[in-house]
mmCIF file of C-alpha atoms in Angstrom:
data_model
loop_
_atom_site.group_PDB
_atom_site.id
_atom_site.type_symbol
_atom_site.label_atom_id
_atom_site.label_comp_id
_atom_site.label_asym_id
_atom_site.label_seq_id
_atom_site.Cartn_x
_atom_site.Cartn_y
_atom_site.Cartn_z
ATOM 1 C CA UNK A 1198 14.938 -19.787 -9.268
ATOM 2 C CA UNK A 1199 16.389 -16.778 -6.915
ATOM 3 C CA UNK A 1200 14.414 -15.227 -4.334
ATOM 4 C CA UNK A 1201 15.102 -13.649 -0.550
ATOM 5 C CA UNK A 1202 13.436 -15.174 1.669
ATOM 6 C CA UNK A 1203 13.576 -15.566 5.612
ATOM 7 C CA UNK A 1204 13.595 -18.763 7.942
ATOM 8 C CA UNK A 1205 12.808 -16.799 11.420
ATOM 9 C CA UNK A 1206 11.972 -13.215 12.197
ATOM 10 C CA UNK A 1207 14.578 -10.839 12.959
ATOM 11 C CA UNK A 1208 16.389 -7.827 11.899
ATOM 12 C CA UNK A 1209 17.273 -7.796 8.217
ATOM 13 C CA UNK A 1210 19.921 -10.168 8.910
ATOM 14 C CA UNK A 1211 17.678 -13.003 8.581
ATOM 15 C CA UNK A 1212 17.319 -12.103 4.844
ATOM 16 C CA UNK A 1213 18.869 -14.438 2.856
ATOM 17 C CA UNK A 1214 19.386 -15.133 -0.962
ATOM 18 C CA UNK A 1215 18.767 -18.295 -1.728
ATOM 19 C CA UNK A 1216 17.884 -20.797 -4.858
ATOM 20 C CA UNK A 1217 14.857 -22.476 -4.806
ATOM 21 C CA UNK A 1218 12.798 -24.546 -6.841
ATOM 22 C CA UNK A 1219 10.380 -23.189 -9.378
ATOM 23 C CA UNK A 1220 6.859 -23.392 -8.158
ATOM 24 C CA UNK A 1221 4.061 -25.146 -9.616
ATOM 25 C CA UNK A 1222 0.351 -23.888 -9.685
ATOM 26 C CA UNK A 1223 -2.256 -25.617 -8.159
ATOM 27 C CA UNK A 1224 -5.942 -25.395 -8.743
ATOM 28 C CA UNK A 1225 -7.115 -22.110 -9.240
ATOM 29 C CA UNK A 1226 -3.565 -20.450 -9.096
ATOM 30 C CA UNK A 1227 -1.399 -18.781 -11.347
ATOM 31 C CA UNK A 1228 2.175 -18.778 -11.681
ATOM 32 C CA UNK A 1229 3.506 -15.111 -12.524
ATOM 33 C CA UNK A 1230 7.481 -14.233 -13.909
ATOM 34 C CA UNK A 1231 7.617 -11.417 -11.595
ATOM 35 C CA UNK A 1232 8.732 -7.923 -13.295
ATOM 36 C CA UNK A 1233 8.777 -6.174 -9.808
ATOM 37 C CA UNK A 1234 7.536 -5.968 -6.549
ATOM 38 C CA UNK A 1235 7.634 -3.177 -3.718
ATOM 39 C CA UNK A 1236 8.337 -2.225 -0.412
ATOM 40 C CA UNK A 1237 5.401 -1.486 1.706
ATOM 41 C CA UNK A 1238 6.327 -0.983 5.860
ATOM 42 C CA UNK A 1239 4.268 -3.832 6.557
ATOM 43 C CA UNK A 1240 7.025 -6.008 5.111
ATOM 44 C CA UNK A 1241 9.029 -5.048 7.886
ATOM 45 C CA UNK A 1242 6.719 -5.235 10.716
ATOM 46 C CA UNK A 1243 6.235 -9.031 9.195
ATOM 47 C CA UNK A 1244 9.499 -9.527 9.195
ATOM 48 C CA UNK A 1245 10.299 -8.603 13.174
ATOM 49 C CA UNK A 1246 7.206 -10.903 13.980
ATOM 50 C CA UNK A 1247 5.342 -8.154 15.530
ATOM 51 C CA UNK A 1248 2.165 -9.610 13.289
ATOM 52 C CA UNK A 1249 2.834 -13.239 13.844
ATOM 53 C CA UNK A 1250 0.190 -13.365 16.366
ATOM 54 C CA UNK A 1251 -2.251 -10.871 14.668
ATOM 55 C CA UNK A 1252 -1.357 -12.754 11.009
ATOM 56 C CA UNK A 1253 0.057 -16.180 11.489
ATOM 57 C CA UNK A 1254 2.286 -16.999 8.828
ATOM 58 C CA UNK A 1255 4.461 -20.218 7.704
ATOM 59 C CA UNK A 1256 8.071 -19.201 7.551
ATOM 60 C CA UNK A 1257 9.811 -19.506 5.478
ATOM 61 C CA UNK A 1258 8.536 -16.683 4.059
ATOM 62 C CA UNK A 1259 9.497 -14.583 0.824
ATOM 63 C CA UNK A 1260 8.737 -11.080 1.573
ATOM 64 C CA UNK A 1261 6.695 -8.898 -0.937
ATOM 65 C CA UNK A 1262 3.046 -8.252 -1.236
ATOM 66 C CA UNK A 1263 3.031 -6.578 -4.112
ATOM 67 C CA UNK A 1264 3.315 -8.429 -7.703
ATOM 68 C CA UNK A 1265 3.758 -7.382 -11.181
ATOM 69 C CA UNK A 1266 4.476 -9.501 -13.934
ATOM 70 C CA UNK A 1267 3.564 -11.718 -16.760
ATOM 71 C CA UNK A 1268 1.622 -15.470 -16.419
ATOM 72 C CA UNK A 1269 3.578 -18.478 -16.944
ATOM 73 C CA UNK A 1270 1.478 -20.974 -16.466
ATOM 74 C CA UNK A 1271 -2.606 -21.777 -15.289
ATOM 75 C CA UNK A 1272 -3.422 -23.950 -12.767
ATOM 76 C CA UNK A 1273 -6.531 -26.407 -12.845
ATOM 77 C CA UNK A 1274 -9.599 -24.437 -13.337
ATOM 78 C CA UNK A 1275 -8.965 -20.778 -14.378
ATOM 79 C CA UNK A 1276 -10.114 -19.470 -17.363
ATOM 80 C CA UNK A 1277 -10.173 -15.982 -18.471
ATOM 81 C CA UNK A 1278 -6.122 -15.749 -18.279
ATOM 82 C CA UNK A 1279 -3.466 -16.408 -20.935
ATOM 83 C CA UNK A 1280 0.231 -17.511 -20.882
ATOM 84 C CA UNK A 1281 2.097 -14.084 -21.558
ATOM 85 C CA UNK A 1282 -0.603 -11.696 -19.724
ATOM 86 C CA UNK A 1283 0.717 -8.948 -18.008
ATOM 87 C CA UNK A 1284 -1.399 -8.753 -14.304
ATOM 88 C CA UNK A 1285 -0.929 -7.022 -10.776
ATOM 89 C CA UNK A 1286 -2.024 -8.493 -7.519
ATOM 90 C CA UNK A 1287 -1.898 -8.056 -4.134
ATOM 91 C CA UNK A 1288 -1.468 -11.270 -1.723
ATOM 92 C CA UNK A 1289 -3.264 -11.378 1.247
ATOM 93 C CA UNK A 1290 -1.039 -10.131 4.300
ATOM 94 C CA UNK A 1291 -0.303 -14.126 5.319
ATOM 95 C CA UNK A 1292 1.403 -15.073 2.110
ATOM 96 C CA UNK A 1293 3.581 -13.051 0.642
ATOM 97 C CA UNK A 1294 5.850 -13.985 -2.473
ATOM 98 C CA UNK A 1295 6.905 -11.063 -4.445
ATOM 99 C CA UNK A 1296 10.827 -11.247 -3.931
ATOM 100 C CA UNK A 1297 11.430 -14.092 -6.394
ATOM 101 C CA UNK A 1298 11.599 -15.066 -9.541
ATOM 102 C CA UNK A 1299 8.613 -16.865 -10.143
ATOM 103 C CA UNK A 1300 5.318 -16.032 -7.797
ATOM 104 C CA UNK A 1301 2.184 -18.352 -7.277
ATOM 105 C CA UNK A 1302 -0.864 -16.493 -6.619
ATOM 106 C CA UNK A 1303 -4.751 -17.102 -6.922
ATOM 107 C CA UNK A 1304 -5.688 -16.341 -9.924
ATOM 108 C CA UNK A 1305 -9.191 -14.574 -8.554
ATOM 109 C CA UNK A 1306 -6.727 -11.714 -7.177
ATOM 110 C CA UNK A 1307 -5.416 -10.800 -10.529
ATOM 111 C CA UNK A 1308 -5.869 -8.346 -12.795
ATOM 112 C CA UNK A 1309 -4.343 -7.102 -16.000
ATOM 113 C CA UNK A 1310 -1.853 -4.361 -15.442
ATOM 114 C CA UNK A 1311 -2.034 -0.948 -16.834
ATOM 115 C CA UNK A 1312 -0.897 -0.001 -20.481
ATOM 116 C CA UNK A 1313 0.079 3.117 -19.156
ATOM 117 C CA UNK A 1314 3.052 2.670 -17.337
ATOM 118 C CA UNK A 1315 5.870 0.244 -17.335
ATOM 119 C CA UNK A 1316 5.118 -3.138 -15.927
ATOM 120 C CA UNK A 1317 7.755 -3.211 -13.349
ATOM 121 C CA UNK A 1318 6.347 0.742 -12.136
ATOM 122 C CA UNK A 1319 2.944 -1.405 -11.863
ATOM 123 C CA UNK A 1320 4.052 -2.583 -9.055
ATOM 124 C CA UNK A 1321 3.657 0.315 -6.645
ATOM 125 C CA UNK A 1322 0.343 -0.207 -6.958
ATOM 126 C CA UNK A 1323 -1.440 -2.719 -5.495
ATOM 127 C CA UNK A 1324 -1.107 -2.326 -1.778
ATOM 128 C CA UNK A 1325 -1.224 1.186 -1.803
ATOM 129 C CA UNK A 1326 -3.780 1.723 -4.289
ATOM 130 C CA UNK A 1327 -6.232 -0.624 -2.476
ATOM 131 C CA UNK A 1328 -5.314 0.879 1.149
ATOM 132 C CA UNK A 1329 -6.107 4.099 -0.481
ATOM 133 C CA UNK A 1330 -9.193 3.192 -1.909
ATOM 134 C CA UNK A 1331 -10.693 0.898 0.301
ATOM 135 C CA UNK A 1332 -9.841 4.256 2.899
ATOM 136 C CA UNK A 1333 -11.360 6.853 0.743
ATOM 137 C CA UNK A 1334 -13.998 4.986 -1.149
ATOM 138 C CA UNK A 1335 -15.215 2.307 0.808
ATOM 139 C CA UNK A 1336 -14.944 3.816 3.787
ATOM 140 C CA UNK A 1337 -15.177 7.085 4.075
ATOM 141 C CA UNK A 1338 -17.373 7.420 1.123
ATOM 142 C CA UNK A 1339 -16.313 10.339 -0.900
ATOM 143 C CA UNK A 1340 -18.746 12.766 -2.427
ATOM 144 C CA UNK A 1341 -18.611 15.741 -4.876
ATOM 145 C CA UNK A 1342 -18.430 18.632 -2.687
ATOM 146 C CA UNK A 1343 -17.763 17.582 0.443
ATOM 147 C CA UNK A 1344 -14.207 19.343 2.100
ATOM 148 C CA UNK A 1345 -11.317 16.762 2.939
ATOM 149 C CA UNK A 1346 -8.033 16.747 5.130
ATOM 150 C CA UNK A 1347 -5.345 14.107 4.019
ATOM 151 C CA UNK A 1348 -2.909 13.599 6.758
ATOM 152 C CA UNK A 1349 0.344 12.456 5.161
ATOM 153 C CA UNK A 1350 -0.628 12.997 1.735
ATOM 154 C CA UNK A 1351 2.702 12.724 0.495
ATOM 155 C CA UNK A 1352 3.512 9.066 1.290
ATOM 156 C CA UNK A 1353 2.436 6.203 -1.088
ATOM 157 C CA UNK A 1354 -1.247 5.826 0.238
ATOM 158 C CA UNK A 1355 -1.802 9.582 1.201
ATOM 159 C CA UNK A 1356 -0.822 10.473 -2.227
ATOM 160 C CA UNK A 1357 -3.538 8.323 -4.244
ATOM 161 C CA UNK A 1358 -6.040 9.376 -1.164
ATOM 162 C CA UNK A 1359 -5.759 12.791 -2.368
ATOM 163 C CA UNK A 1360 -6.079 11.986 -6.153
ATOM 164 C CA UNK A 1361 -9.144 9.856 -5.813
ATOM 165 C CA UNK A 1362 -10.823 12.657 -3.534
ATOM 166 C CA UNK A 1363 -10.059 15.112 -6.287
ATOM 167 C CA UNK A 1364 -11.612 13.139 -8.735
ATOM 168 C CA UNK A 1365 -14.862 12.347 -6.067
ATOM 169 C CA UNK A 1366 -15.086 16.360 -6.494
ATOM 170 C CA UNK A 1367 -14.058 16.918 -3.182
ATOM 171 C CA UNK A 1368 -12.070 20.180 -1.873
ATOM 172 C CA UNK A 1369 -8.925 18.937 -0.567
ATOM 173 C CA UNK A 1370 -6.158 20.062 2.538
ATOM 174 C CA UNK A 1371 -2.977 17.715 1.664
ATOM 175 C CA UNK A 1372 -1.319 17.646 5.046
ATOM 176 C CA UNK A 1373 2.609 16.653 4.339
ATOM 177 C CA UNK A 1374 5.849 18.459 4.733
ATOM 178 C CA UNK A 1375 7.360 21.047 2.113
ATOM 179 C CA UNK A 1376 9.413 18.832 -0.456
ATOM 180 C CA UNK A 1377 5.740 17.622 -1.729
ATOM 181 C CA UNK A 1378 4.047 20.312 -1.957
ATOM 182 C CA UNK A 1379 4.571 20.959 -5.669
ATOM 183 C CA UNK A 1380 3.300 17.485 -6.313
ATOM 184 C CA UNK A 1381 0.521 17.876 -4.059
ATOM 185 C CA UNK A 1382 -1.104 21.088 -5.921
ATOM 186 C CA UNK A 1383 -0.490 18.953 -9.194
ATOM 187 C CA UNK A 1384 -2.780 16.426 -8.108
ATOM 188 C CA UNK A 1385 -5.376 19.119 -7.542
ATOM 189 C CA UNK A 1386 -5.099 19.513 -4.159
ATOM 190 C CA UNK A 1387 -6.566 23.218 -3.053
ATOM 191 C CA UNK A 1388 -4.243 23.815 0.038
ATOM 192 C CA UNK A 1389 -0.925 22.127 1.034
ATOM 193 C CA UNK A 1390 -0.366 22.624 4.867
ATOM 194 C CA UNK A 1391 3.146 21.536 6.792
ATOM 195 C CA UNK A 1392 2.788 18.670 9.571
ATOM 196 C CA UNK A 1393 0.170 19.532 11.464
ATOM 197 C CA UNK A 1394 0.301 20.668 15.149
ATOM 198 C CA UNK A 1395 -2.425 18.467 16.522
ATOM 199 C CA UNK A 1396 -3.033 21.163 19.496
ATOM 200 C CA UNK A 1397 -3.648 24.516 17.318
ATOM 201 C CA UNK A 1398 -6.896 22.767 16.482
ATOM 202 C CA UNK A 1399 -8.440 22.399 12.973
ATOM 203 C CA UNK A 1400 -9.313 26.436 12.427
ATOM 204 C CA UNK A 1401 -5.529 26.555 12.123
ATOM 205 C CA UNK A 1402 -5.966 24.746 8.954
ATOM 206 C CA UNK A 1403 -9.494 25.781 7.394
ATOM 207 C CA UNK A 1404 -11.518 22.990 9.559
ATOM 208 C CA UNK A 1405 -13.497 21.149 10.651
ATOM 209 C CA UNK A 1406 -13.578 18.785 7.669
ATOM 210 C CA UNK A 1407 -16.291 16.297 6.338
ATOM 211 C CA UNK A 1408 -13.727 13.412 6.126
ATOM 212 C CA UNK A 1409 -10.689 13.554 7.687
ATOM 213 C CA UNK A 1410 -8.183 10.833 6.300
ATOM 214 C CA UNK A 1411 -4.830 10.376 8.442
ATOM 215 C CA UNK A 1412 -2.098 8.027 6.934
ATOM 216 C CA UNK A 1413 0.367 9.397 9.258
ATOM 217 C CA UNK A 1414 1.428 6.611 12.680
ATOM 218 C CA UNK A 1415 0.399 9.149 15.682
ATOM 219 C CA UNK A 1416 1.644 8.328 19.669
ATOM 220 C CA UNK A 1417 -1.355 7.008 20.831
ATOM 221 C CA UNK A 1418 -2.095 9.688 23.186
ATOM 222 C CA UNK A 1419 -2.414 12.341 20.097
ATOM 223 C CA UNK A 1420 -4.648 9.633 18.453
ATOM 224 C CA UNK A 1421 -7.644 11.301 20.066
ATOM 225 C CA UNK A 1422 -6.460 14.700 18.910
ATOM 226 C CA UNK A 1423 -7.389 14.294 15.650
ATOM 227 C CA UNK A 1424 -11.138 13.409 16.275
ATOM 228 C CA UNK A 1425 -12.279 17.314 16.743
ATOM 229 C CA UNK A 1426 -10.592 17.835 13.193
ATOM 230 C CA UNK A 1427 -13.771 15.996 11.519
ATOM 231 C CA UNK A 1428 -16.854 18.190 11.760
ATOM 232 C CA UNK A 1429 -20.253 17.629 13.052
ATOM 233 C CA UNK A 1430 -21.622 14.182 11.082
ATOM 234 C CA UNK A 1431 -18.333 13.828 9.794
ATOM 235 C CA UNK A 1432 -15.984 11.102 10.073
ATOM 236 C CA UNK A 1433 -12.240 10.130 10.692
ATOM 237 C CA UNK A 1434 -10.603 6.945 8.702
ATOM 238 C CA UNK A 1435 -7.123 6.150 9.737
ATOM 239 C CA UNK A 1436 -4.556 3.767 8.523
ATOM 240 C CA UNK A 1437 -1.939 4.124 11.211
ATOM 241 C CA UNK A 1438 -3.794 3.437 14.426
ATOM 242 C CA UNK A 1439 -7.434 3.883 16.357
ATOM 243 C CA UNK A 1440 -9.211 7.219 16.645
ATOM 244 C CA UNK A 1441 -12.166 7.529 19.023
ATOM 245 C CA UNK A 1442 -15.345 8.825 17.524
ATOM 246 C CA UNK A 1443 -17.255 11.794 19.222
ATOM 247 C CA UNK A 1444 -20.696 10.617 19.639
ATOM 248 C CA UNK A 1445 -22.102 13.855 20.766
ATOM 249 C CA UNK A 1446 -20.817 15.265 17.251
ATOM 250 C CA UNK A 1447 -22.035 12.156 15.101
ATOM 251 C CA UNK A 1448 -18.232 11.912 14.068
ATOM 252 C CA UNK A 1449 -17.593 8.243 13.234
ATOM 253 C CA UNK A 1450 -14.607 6.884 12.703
ATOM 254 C CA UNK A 1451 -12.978 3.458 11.154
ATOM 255 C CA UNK A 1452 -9.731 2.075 10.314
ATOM 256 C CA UNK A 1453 -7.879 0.550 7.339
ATOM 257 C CA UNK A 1454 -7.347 -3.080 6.773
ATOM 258 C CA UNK A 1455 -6.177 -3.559 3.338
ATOM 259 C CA UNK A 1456 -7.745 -6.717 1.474
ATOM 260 C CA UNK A 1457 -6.696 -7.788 -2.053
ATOM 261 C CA UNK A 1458 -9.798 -6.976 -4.334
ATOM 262 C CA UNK A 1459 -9.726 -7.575 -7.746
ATOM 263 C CA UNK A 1460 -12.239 -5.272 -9.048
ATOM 264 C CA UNK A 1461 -11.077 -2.411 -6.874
ATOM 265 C CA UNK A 1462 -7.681 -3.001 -8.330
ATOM 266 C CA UNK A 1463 -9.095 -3.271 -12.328
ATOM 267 C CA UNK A 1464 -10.700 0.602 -11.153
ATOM 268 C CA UNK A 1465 -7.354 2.196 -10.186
ATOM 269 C CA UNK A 1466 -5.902 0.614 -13.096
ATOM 270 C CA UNK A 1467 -8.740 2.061 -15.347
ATOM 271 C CA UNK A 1468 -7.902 5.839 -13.688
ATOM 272 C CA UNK A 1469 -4.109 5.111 -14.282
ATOM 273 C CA UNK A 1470 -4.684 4.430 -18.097
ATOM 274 C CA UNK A 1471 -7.215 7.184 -18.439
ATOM 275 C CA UNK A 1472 -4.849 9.609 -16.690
ATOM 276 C CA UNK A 1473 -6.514 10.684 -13.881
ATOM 277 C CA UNK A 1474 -3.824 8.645 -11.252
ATOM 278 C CA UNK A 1475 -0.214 9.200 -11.001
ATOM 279 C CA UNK A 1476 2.103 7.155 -9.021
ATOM 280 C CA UNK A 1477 4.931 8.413 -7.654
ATOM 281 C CA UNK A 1478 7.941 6.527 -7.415
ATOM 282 C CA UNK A 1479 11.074 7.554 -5.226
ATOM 283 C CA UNK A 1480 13.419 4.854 -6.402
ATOM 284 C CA UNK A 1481 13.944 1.571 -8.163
ATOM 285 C CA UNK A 1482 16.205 -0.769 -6.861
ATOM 286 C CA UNK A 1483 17.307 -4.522 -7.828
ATOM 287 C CA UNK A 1484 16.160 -7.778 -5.905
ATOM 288 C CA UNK A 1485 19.746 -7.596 -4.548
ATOM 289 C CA UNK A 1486 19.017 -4.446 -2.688
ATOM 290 C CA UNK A 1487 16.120 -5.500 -0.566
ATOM 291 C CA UNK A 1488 18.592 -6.898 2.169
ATOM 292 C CA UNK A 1489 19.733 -3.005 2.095
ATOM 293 C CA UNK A 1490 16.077 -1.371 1.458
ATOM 294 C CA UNK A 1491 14.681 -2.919 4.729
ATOM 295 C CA UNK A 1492 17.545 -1.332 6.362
ATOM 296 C CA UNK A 1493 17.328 2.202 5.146
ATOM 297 C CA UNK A 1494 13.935 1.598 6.256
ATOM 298 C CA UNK A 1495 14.389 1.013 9.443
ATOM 299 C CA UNK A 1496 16.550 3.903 9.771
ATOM 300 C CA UNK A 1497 14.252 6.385 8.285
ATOM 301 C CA UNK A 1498 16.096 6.561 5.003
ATOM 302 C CA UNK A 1499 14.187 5.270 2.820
ATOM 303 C CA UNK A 1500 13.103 7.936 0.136
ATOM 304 C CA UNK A 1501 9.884 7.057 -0.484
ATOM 305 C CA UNK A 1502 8.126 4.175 -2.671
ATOM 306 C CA UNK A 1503 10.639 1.715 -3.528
ATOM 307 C CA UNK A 1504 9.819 -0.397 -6.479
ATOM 308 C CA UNK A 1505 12.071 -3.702 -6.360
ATOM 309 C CA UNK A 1506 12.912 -5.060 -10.302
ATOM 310 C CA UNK A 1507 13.337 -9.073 -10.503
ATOM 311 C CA UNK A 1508 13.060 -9.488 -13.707
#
């Protein structure tokens, strides 16, 4: 079967295509035809070995954390999956697999895709969705009512952030730059605001906010800035680095670590085919082209969620 996959970290020269042999599932895994995976910019941080400490990883490695496609065969054990189901997953961030023809995967991490949208489009999903979720759910604990500030709410995450705290009943500030903006109000989104300037303070805005969500990668040193943004009992999530809490205020504060979860996946599947979550998708591009998508990555040219077709 084809698939990219790297021997060593590096620069995207250390992608290579290569023909391998088909895998075989073991006991409790399931081996999916992939339809698509995606770019996420974790890929790439994998790739230079900047994680290999934080999450060791065998090499070789075939990139790709998200998976959509259709089972091809069960390994020992699982029941409650057919040959021919269409499923999503997520692997955990020290496997990997997505970039190939055929993908093993525990079959626990699974679920069935959404009717909704083309299977290969599924696979913008997973990563995202449950680094959005696990953010805005989980963590910050979204209530009817309450007032929220997305930071980057146009990227892949920030963009389901704002759509589940819509749907939580929550009055939302989508902070992102002016091409999104139409999208933004679409999703329900009560003010769009340009990047924000971290030293005007939030009453340049409309804060302080109940949750303040940031999904934008700060210096450190502005880290702390966003902190007085969250209001008294209030608290800060971020997925792209630490922010200090403010005792004195009772602002907490936490950061994202996506996990695969099933049954948070099955819900954003459930919202997709009841129509209350859009993805969006900047391009679609071929297995062939991931060589060439890390690269306009790196350069900042990437146009937004790339969804990368296999099958």
């Amino acid at each position: 079967m084809k698939a990219i996959r790297y021997h060593e970290f590096g620069t995207t020269d250390v992608l290579r295509h290569e023909e391998i042999e088909r895998p075989v599932p073991g006991a409790g895994q399931v081996l999916v035809r992939v339809a698509a995976t995606s770019f996420n910019p974790v890929d790439a941080h994998v790739r230079l070995g900047v994680l290999a400490e934080m999450i060791p990883t065998p090499l070789p490695i075939t990139p790709g954390l998200d998976l959509a496609g259709t089972i091809a065969e069960l390994g020992e054990g699982v029941t409650g999956l057919s040959v021919g189901d269409p499923v999503i997953a997520m692997f955990p961030l020290d496997e990997h697999g997505g970039a190939a023809e055929y993908a093993l995967v525990a079959a626990d991490l699974v679920t069935p895709a959404p009717r909704g949208i083309t299977l290969a489009d599924a696979a913008a999903l997973p990563l995202s969705g449950l680094a959005a979720r696990q953010a805005a759910v989980e963590l910050a604990g979204l209530t009817a009512g309450q007032t929220v500030l997305v930071n980057g709410a146009g990227g892949a995450v920030g963009s389901i952030v704002v759509q589940l705290a819509v749907a939580a009943g929550a009055t939302v500030t989508a902070v992102d730059s002016g091409p999104h903006a139409d999208r933004l109000t679409g999703y329900g989104a009560a003010n769009v605001v340009g990047p924000l300037d971290l030293d005007a303070g939030p009453s340049a805005v409309g804060g302080p906010f109940d949750v303040v969500l940031n999904h934008v990668r700060l210096a450190p040193e502005d880290l702390p800035k966003l902190t007085p943004y969250a209001a008294d009992g209030g608290i800060v999530v971020s997925s792209a680095g630490p922010v200090p809490a403010d005792e004195t205020r009772s602002v907490r504060t936490a950061g994202v670590w996506v996990v695969p979860n099933a049954a948070h996946l099955a819900d954003l599947v459930d919202r997709i085919d009841a129509g209350t979550l859009t993805l969006h998708i900047a391009a679609r591009r071929p297995l062939a082209d991931l060589p060439a998508v890390h690269e306009e990555a790196a350069a900042g040219k990437l146009p937004g969620k790339t969804v990368i077709t296999v099958a």
